[in-house]
XYZ file of C-alpha atoms in Angstrom:
560
model
C 111.600 -63.864 -55.796
C 108.983 -66.662 -55.563
C 105.533 -67.053 -54.840
C 106.747 -68.058 -51.186
C 108.926 -64.083 -50.764
C 106.522 -62.008 -52.171
C 103.660 -64.298 -49.939
C 105.455 -62.645 -47.156
C 106.224 -59.630 -47.708
C 102.153 -59.243 -48.555
C 101.261 -60.732 -45.744
C 103.469 -58.400 -43.145
C 102.166 -55.731 -45.206
C 98.412 -56.747 -45.016
C 98.705 -57.550 -40.907
C 97.910 -60.801 -38.780
C 94.507 -61.185 -40.297
C 95.735 -62.178 -43.294
C 98.176 -65.368 -42.695
C 101.085 -65.837 -44.904
C 99.429 -69.202 -46.125
C 96.225 -67.669 -47.374
C 98.372 -64.823 -48.989
C 100.444 -67.626 -50.963
C 97.101 -69.488 -52.253
C 96.154 -66.364 -53.847
C 99.014 -65.638 -55.717
C 98.480 -66.026 -59.504
C 100.942 -66.213 -62.255
C 99.779 -64.313 -65.181
C 98.959 -66.001 -68.440
C 100.004 -62.785 -70.468
C 103.751 -61.956 -70.000
C 103.112 -58.144 -69.934
C 100.523 -58.645 -66.802
C 103.759 -59.730 -64.733
C 105.679 -62.207 -63.486
C 103.277 -62.601 -60.522
C 100.012 -60.957 -59.435
C 98.047 -60.781 -56.118
C 94.158 -60.267 -56.466
C 92.801 -57.788 -54.161
C 89.452 -58.108 -54.759
C 88.715 -60.408 -51.863
C 90.115 -57.805 -49.220
C 87.675 -54.848 -50.736
C 85.166 -55.390 -47.830
C 87.326 -55.601 -45.183
C 89.481 -52.408 -46.057
C 86.406 -50.932 -47.042
C 88.221 -49.309 -50.562
C 88.362 -50.691 -54.376
C 90.262 -53.409 -55.640
C 92.260 -51.038 -57.464
C 93.032 -48.591 -54.479
C 93.978 -51.616 -52.156
C 96.302 -52.554 -55.360
C 98.043 -49.042 -55.386
C 98.566 -48.856 -51.714
C 100.627 -52.646 -51.511
C 102.163 -51.780 -55.351
C 103.449 -48.377 -53.510
C 104.967 -50.710 -50.135
C 106.442 -53.899 -51.901
C 110.209 -53.675 -52.222
C 112.886 -56.216 -53.582
C 115.860 -56.983 -54.986
C 114.416 -58.805 -57.531
C 111.507 -56.893 -58.417
C 111.927 -54.467 -61.238
C 108.930 -53.185 -61.037
C 105.243 -53.129 -59.346
C 102.280 -51.923 -61.280
C 98.435 -52.237 -60.061
C 95.924 -53.140 -62.366
C 92.510 -53.887 -62.485
C 92.666 -54.297 -58.814
C 95.908 -56.391 -58.889
C 99.003 -55.927 -57.990
C 101.037 -56.797 -61.061
C 104.897 -58.063 -60.305
C 107.646 -57.305 -62.764
C 110.991 -59.328 -61.680
C 114.472 -58.604 -62.814
C 115.295 -60.324 -65.981
C 119.027 -60.163 -65.141
C 119.195 -60.317 -61.474
C 116.598 -63.467 -61.605
C 118.358 -65.707 -64.369
C 121.782 -65.545 -62.718
C 120.541 -66.332 -59.434
C 118.577 -68.974 -60.820
C 121.303 -70.628 -62.905
C 123.838 -70.153 -60.186
C 121.552 -71.945 -57.667
C 120.884 -75.120 -60.156
C 124.287 -74.965 -61.039
C 125.756 -75.169 -57.619
C 122.828 -77.617 -56.470
C 122.588 -79.685 -59.357
C 120.523 -82.969 -58.972
C 119.576 -81.445 -55.770
C 118.220 -78.511 -57.220
C 114.351 -78.512 -56.138
C 115.036 -80.428 -52.824
C 113.877 -79.417 -49.473
C 115.127 -80.233 -45.480
C 111.613 -79.684 -43.370
C 111.213 -83.616 -43.540
C 114.698 -84.557 -42.493
C 114.899 -86.921 -39.805
C 111.149 -88.092 -40.351
C 109.262 -90.829 -41.469
C 106.205 -91.550 -44.204
C 105.030 -94.443 -44.359
C 103.012 -95.448 -47.757
C 100.423 -98.002 -47.629
C 100.719 -98.638 -51.952
C 100.104 -101.244 -54.736
C 98.262 -103.837 -52.883
C 97.251 -106.178 -55.179
C 94.977 -109.009 -54.474
C 96.955 -112.580 -55.028
C 95.604 -114.983 -57.068
C 94.273 -112.241 -59.925
C 96.581 -110.710 -62.701
C 97.754 -107.652 -61.977
C 95.790 -105.841 -64.353
C 94.898 -101.918 -64.582
C 93.448 -101.370 -61.758
C 95.957 -101.591 -59.670
C 98.476 -99.315 -61.484
C 97.281 -95.895 -60.200
C 97.738 -96.604 -56.639
C 101.465 -98.362 -57.662
C 102.505 -95.449 -59.979
C 100.609 -92.656 -57.399
C 102.785 -94.246 -54.457
C 105.473 -94.077 -56.304
C 105.290 -90.886 -57.143
C 104.546 -89.612 -53.558
C 107.458 -91.286 -52.315
C 109.747 -90.012 -54.491
C 108.702 -86.292 -53.639
C 108.833 -87.210 -50.201
C 112.401 -87.982 -50.104
C 112.868 -84.818 -52.521
C 111.735 -83.191 -49.187
C 113.954 -84.813 -46.771
C 111.962 -87.611 -45.473
C 112.673 -91.259 -45.090
C 110.113 -93.064 -46.915
C 109.104 -96.672 -45.830
C 107.102 -98.110 -48.787
C 104.809 -101.390 -47.844
C 102.758 -103.381 -50.404
C 99.914 -104.233 -48.963
C 98.693 -107.378 -50.365
C 95.214 -108.925 -50.110
C 95.798 -112.303 -49.026
C 92.528 -112.677 -47.045
C 89.286 -112.403 -46.628
C 85.764 -114.190 -47.381
C 87.160 -114.419 -50.891
C 89.782 -116.843 -50.455
C 87.179 -118.752 -49.487
C 85.282 -118.510 -52.266
C 88.200 -119.480 -54.236
C 89.591 -122.384 -52.290
C 85.652 -123.787 -53.226
C 86.317 -122.542 -56.842
C 88.905 -125.031 -56.697
C 88.139 -128.229 -55.550
C 84.696 -127.668 -57.788
C 86.566 -127.096 -61.274
C 90.446 -126.896 -60.941
C 92.212 -128.453 -63.942
C 95.979 -128.860 -62.629
C 97.743 -128.964 -65.561
C 95.753 -125.765 -66.711
C 96.493 -124.326 -63.342
C 100.579 -125.320 -63.401
C 101.038 -123.853 -67.081
C 98.881 -120.397 -66.200
C 98.152 -119.844 -62.786
C 97.203 -116.686 -62.324
C 94.697 -116.937 -65.440
C 93.296 -120.237 -64.512
C 92.647 -118.902 -60.946
C 90.770 -116.021 -61.752
C 88.814 -118.226 -64.406
C 87.176 -120.332 -61.259
C 86.802 -117.541 -59.457
C 84.724 -115.596 -62.285
C 82.634 -118.911 -62.291
C 82.546 -119.585 -58.836
C 80.854 -115.643 -59.099
C 78.892 -116.186 -61.891
C 77.112 -120.215 -60.555
C 76.550 -118.591 -56.945
C 73.434 -116.090 -58.578
C 71.836 -119.445 -59.121
C 73.274 -121.505 -55.963
C 73.221 -119.295 -53.227
C 74.789 -122.767 -51.456
C 78.048 -122.213 -52.602
C 78.216 -118.518 -50.989
C 78.086 -120.853 -47.846
C 81.009 -122.933 -48.504
C 82.664 -120.167 -49.448
C 82.517 -118.723 -45.997
C 82.955 -122.516 -44.383
C 86.349 -122.600 -46.291
C 87.606 -119.030 -44.936
C 86.834 -120.298 -41.854
C 88.671 -123.301 -42.246
C 91.556 -121.164 -43.364
C 90.911 -118.201 -40.837
C 91.118 -121.453 -38.236
C 94.681 -123.221 -39.747
C 92.928 -126.056 -41.361
C 96.974 -127.546 -43.028
C 95.041 -128.761 -46.327
C 93.491 -125.113 -46.574
C 96.446 -122.976 -45.287
C 98.506 -125.356 -48.063
C 96.534 -124.110 -50.804
C 96.169 -120.166 -50.087
C 99.905 -120.604 -49.039
C 100.511 -121.859 -52.979
C 98.141 -118.801 -54.193
C 100.043 -116.348 -52.747
C 103.625 -117.793 -53.792
C 102.577 -117.835 -57.493
C 100.749 -114.744 -57.420
C 103.824 -112.929 -55.674
C 106.334 -114.034 -58.762
C 103.773 -112.617 -61.299
C 103.747 -108.910 -59.330
C 107.631 -108.612 -58.928
C 107.748 -109.328 -62.758
C 105.217 -106.050 -63.485
C 107.395 -104.436 -60.282
C 110.349 -104.943 -62.240
C 108.480 -103.141 -65.404
C 107.633 -100.748 -63.722
C 110.425 -99.682 -61.953
C 108.939 -99.995 -58.369
C 110.615 -101.515 -55.526
C 109.088 -101.839 -51.842
C 110.097 -101.903 -48.289
C 107.947 -104.310 -47.088
C 106.180 -106.523 -48.746
C 103.084 -107.785 -45.827
C 99.683 -108.971 -46.391
C 97.117 -108.600 -44.434
C 97.026 -112.089 -43.144
C 100.163 -111.115 -40.972
C 97.926 -109.940 -38.562
C 95.948 -112.247 -37.745
C 97.362 -113.515 -34.359
C 96.929 -109.589 -33.668
C 93.535 -109.299 -34.115
C 92.490 -110.422 -30.634
C 94.575 -107.766 -29.013
C 92.671 -104.906 -31.306
C 89.658 -106.542 -30.158
C 90.651 -107.078 -26.323
C 91.680 -103.504 -26.535
C 88.529 -102.161 -28.412
C 86.755 -103.817 -25.315
C 88.406 -102.624 -23.082
C 87.834 -99.153 -23.880
C 84.309 -99.597 -23.953
C 83.703 -98.781 -27.518
C 83.042 -102.469 -28.684
C 79.152 -103.443 -28.757
C 76.963 -105.927 -30.185
C 74.910 -105.728 -33.009
C 73.076 -108.739 -34.610
C 75.248 -111.174 -33.299
C 78.869 -109.361 -34.580
C 80.708 -106.953 -32.854
C 81.087 -103.237 -33.887
C 82.891 -99.995 -32.682
C 79.218 -97.006 -33.622
C 80.548 -94.033 -35.287
C 77.250 -91.923 -34.464
C 78.759 -89.057 -33.669
C 81.080 -88.886 -36.634
C 77.800 -89.348 -38.482
C 79.256 -92.823 -39.617
C 77.789 -95.980 -39.791
C 79.218 -98.475 -37.203
C 82.377 -99.740 -38.105
C 82.419 -103.994 -38.448
C 84.989 -105.368 -36.408
C 83.504 -108.908 -36.145
C 81.484 -110.916 -38.604
C 78.049 -112.903 -36.832
C 80.273 -115.845 -37.625
C 83.666 -114.731 -35.594
C 85.470 -114.207 -38.411
C 86.989 -110.759 -38.835
C 87.091 -108.090 -41.363
C 89.364 -105.934 -43.422
C 88.806 -103.266 -41.232
C 89.843 -105.050 -38.290
C 93.360 -106.254 -40.149
C 93.582 -102.321 -41.053
C 93.232 -101.491 -37.603
C 96.137 -103.867 -36.341
C 98.710 -102.900 -39.155
C 97.925 -99.226 -38.315
C 99.038 -99.931 -35.021
C 101.869 -102.356 -36.254
C 103.437 -99.260 -38.198
C 103.166 -96.798 -35.428
C 105.443 -98.854 -33.048
C 107.806 -100.115 -35.902
C 108.659 -96.644 -37.307
C 107.068 -93.552 -35.639
C 105.900 -92.068 -38.664
C 105.448 -88.407 -39.118
C 102.996 -89.357 -41.720
C 101.334 -92.529 -42.842
C 99.669 -92.235 -46.434
C 96.896 -94.888 -47.721
C 97.189 -94.692 -51.556
C 93.906 -96.258 -52.292
C 91.467 -95.602 -54.290
C 88.747 -92.968 -53.078
C 85.531 -95.797 -53.348
C 87.366 -96.762 -49.826
C 87.284 -93.206 -48.363
C 84.057 -94.403 -46.286
C 86.554 -97.386 -44.632
C 89.284 -95.230 -43.862
C 87.311 -92.540 -42.463
C 85.956 -95.234 -40.177
C 89.149 -96.847 -39.257
C 91.176 -93.546 -38.953
C 88.368 -92.353 -36.435
C 88.140 -95.106 -34.431
C 91.607 -94.849 -33.622
C 91.105 -91.621 -32.721
C 88.702 -92.933 -30.018
C 91.038 -95.492 -28.851
C 92.875 -91.940 -27.871
C 96.383 -92.821 -30.334
C 97.433 -88.688 -30.751
C 99.082 -90.459 -34.065
C 95.714 -91.003 -35.844
C 95.437 -87.675 -37.055
C 98.957 -87.672 -38.973
C 97.507 -90.939 -40.825
C 95.811 -89.883 -44.525
C 93.556 -91.083 -46.904
C 95.589 -90.499 -50.387
C 91.791 -91.386 -52.989
C 92.428 -91.327 -56.934
C 90.018 -92.022 -59.418
C 89.535 -95.528 -61.289
C 90.181 -96.188 -64.521
C 86.853 -97.098 -66.328
C 86.753 -99.760 -69.043
C 83.548 -98.479 -71.474
C 82.288 -95.952 -68.774
C 82.530 -98.837 -66.076
C 85.187 -100.040 -62.649
C 86.556 -102.933 -63.871
C 86.067 -105.813 -62.148
C 87.906 -109.536 -61.731
C 84.421 -111.214 -60.549
C 82.617 -110.384 -63.640
C 85.619 -110.979 -65.638
C 85.896 -107.132 -67.072
C 89.693 -106.075 -66.835
C 92.451 -105.242 -68.427
C 95.852 -106.703 -68.008
C 98.591 -104.252 -67.287
C 101.418 -106.748 -68.433
C 99.852 -106.869 -71.795
C 99.156 -103.004 -71.814
C 102.957 -102.621 -70.787
C 103.922 -105.185 -73.705
C 102.193 -103.350 -76.310
C 103.695 -100.242 -75.382
C 107.030 -101.277 -75.818
C 106.203 -102.626 -79.204
C 105.228 -99.902 -80.588
C 108.111 -97.725 -78.623
C 110.399 -100.311 -80.103
C 108.710 -100.247 -83.791
C 108.688 -96.344 -83.467
C 112.482 -96.588 -82.825
C 113.489 -99.280 -85.920
C 111.535 -96.569 -88.605
C 113.117 -93.838 -87.251
C 115.846 -94.441 -85.890
C 117.103 -97.913 -86.813
C 120.980 -98.052 -85.508
C 119.997 -96.861 -82.120
C 121.866 -98.873 -79.420
C 120.124 -100.578 -76.663
C 117.062 -100.170 -79.049
C 115.065 -102.548 -76.866
C 116.074 -100.914 -73.471
C 115.453 -97.531 -74.697
C 111.675 -99.109 -76.221
C 110.912 -99.909 -72.285
C 111.883 -96.791 -71.119
C 109.724 -95.334 -73.584
C 106.879 -97.162 -73.494
C 106.469 -98.305 -70.458
C 107.337 -94.495 -69.170
C 104.563 -93.667 -71.601
C 102.292 -95.431 -69.116
C 103.609 -93.581 -66.142
C 103.079 -90.318 -67.516
C 99.716 -90.783 -69.079
C 98.164 -91.537 -65.924
C 100.020 -88.892 -63.293
C 99.160 -86.133 -65.775
C 95.813 -86.406 -64.921
C 94.046 -84.939 -61.804
C 94.415 -87.338 -58.960
C 90.753 -87.536 -57.971
C 89.583 -88.209 -61.285
C 88.525 -91.506 -63.119
C 90.444 -91.859 -66.276
C 88.706 -94.000 -69.113
C 90.754 -96.872 -70.332
C 92.263 -96.326 -74.208
C 95.161 -97.554 -75.230
C 95.792 -95.111 -78.046
C 95.282 -91.866 -75.601
C 98.208 -94.193 -73.453
C 100.279 -95.438 -76.122
C 100.622 -91.512 -78.133
C 104.032 -90.594 -78.988
C 102.857 -87.110 -79.910
C 101.725 -84.318 -77.761
C 101.194 -83.707 -73.915
C 103.055 -87.502 -73.568
C 105.918 -89.044 -71.726
C 107.441 -89.758 -74.663
C 107.639 -85.612 -75.590
C 109.212 -84.983 -72.639
C 111.928 -87.602 -72.782
C 112.754 -86.404 -76.555
C 112.713 -82.955 -75.180
C 115.743 -84.386 -73.117
C 117.587 -86.007 -76.027
C 117.231 -83.011 -77.509
C 118.994 -80.649 -75.063
C 121.539 -83.563 -74.516
C 122.280 -83.578 -78.279
C 122.407 -79.791 -78.700
C 125.021 -80.241 -75.329
C 126.911 -82.703 -77.432
C 126.750 -80.921 -80.973
C 128.239 -77.710 -79.062
C 130.840 -79.550 -76.888
C 129.946 -78.124 -73.952
C 131.425 -78.003 -70.894
C 129.683 -78.062 -67.444
C 133.504 -77.005 -65.587
C 132.956 -73.613 -67.959
C 129.217 -72.854 -67.471
C 128.467 -69.442 -67.331
C 125.401 -68.139 -65.182
C 125.391 -64.656 -66.621
C 122.663 -64.630 -68.999
C 120.805 -61.164 -70.855
C 118.623 -62.808 -73.362
C 115.217 -61.695 -72.921
C 114.127 -64.944 -75.050
C 115.028 -67.104 -72.640
C 112.703 -65.726 -70.199
C 110.176 -67.901 -69.891
C 112.301 -71.407 -70.030
C 113.950 -69.234 -67.052
C 110.817 -68.432 -65.363
C 110.051 -71.738 -65.086
C 113.490 -73.298 -64.029
C 113.067 -70.616 -60.775
C 109.535 -72.223 -60.189
C 110.592 -76.040 -59.673
C 111.476 -75.939 -56.046
C 108.082 -74.228 -55.516
C 106.158 -77.282 -57.813
C 108.125 -80.041 -55.848
C 106.538 -78.492 -52.291
C 103.364 -78.090 -54.093
C 103.040 -81.689 -55.623
C 104.377 -83.264 -51.848
C 101.799 -81.481 -49.871
C 98.659 -82.096 -51.721
C 100.526 -85.533 -52.605
C 99.858 -84.693 -56.486
C 102.235 -86.274 -59.129
C 100.517 -84.340 -61.711
C 101.781 -80.871 -60.836
C 105.069 -82.171 -61.751
C 103.990 -83.720 -64.604
C 102.154 -80.965 -66.014
C 105.499 -78.856 -64.789
C 107.963 -80.677 -67.431
C 105.056 -80.505 -70.439
C 105.632 -76.701 -69.873
C 109.450 -76.339 -69.232
C 109.419 -79.181 -72.419
C 106.918 -77.080 -74.354
C 109.243 -73.045 -73.152
C 112.425 -74.800 -74.087
C 111.325 -76.247 -77.630
C 110.157 -73.321 -78.269
C 113.347 -71.328 -77.077
C 115.196 -73.297 -79.739
C 113.018 -73.349 -82.536
C 113.328 -69.070 -82.125
C 117.253 -68.916 -81.328
C 120.926 -69.276 -82.352
C 122.230 -71.401 -79.850
C 125.526 -72.746 -81.664
C 127.546 -70.307 -82.961
C 126.335 -67.515 -81.323
C 127.932 -64.757 -79.288
C 126.458 -66.393 -76.034
C 126.924 -69.957 -77.084
C 128.130 -70.884 -73.921
C 125.692 -69.005 -72.025
C 122.916 -70.566 -73.960
C 123.909 -73.908 -73.736
C 124.253 -73.515 -69.874
C 120.684 -72.682 -70.122
C 120.133 -75.925 -72.161
C 122.503 -77.861 -69.416
C 119.794 -76.595 -66.566
C 117.258 -77.593 -68.765
C 118.348 -80.844 -69.006
C 118.759 -81.587 -65.369
C 115.376 -80.639 -64.642
C 113.582 -82.299 -67.383
C 115.814 -85.774 -66.146
C 115.069 -84.876 -62.535
C 110.981 -84.336 -62.581
C 110.578 -87.588 -64.846
C 112.908 -89.582 -62.085
C 110.348 -88.262 -59.705
C 107.576 -89.348 -61.631
C 109.454 -92.633 -61.726
C 110.412 -92.226 -65.406
C 113.439 -93.310 -66.666
C 115.479 -91.345 -69.246
C 117.264 -92.535 -72.164
C 120.087 -90.717 -73.546
C 119.558 -91.543 -76.869
C 115.714 -92.150 -79.435
């Protein structure tokens, strides 16, 4: 019995006033085994039923009945459900063995498409830690969506337009060193961009120069456009090297500039619908009824805005893919922007606007502050990834110098450590940048889960396990903690997808690894009377650990 089945039964008993969804949210997994495998608290029902929580628990317990349930105990206002371990173990293992890598999959997304706007670095700047979260959270959410049956379209909507590029062009003409830029384009471009920002503090005329160059870019001035295209080309070369290391790919890489010739149509549509207003020479859509500031559509100098381009992009994406959902995996500092864009589309009476969702996340902080390219305060992702791989290689050379494909395994472990450190965190919280925490190979880390998988595979090899002879008949009380966790994997996948929260999967594989290692330390497996049954359990654990890590976008080595 999973939480879904229990919530269905309880909702039926409680009546129409209590939805299955509400009941489902109340069900808990007790921290102590003696309190059962699932528990339903009755305290919030006391007022409606005019009975004590304990009395309600007793009544509900007397009416619950299911083949997977061994007994139900009302205790302290909780309905504690104890599952039939033998029945559940056999049912669960059979299901995993029959479905193999498909275990945990769902079909509610079949025939539907989800579009993800993710990563989206700005050109002419090195790929910093600040863009890591959007990239790997987006990749993991995409993997979860596909596990639930959806087709996904991953869009890398790169920042290649806006007034900052006018500033960069101005900086290039003022201070560029052609030879230095040729050797290391992004580092040098960042250097002159930072210099422009610093110089403009004392010389405001530089800001006017930047605006003038952006206006030239909008008017497709040949010289400025050629320079801008070069910024873009050298940036993509650098970005693609990072994406290859992270194991991230995109279905479409498209910059904001793609929508240059589509923005007038958006402005005209807003005007036709009577939504466009003039304000101090600019054009805006008022959002007073949503208690939001006006959405700026065109500035007083005639240039367009990020919002204008996002409106054009949103319309284009629905026309291209007829999405079920359109997800924007972008930091929480952009919350107001996405609220404005979504409400403007709703004012245009576009029904699909309600299917657009911002998936916000916290920032990676350095010394408690937001990283900033303009102020020269940033940490380069490539340097962090390289350091992680170097440390992993040192670890391998110290502990297993004869390991084949050492550099490949070092990449899998090092990059995996960085990804896992991020994805195990609550998506909404800020993360303080700490190389030591990210690269720790002990405790609640990616390498710990990877090593648990490798240990499981080693056991199977030593025990000469043959999957064709796997046995789902397992009567082993010591295995119950592991079996319960195996059975919850499909629910974890669904919950992680519906909340767009990969940390649920990261925490799950950590928990399963811990349960497996405890079982391994206290149970004789090879050479025991139940060797084949216990090796079957280890085999199933290995399948799920690998699948869980791959859902997070982490490669799994076969040896470490």
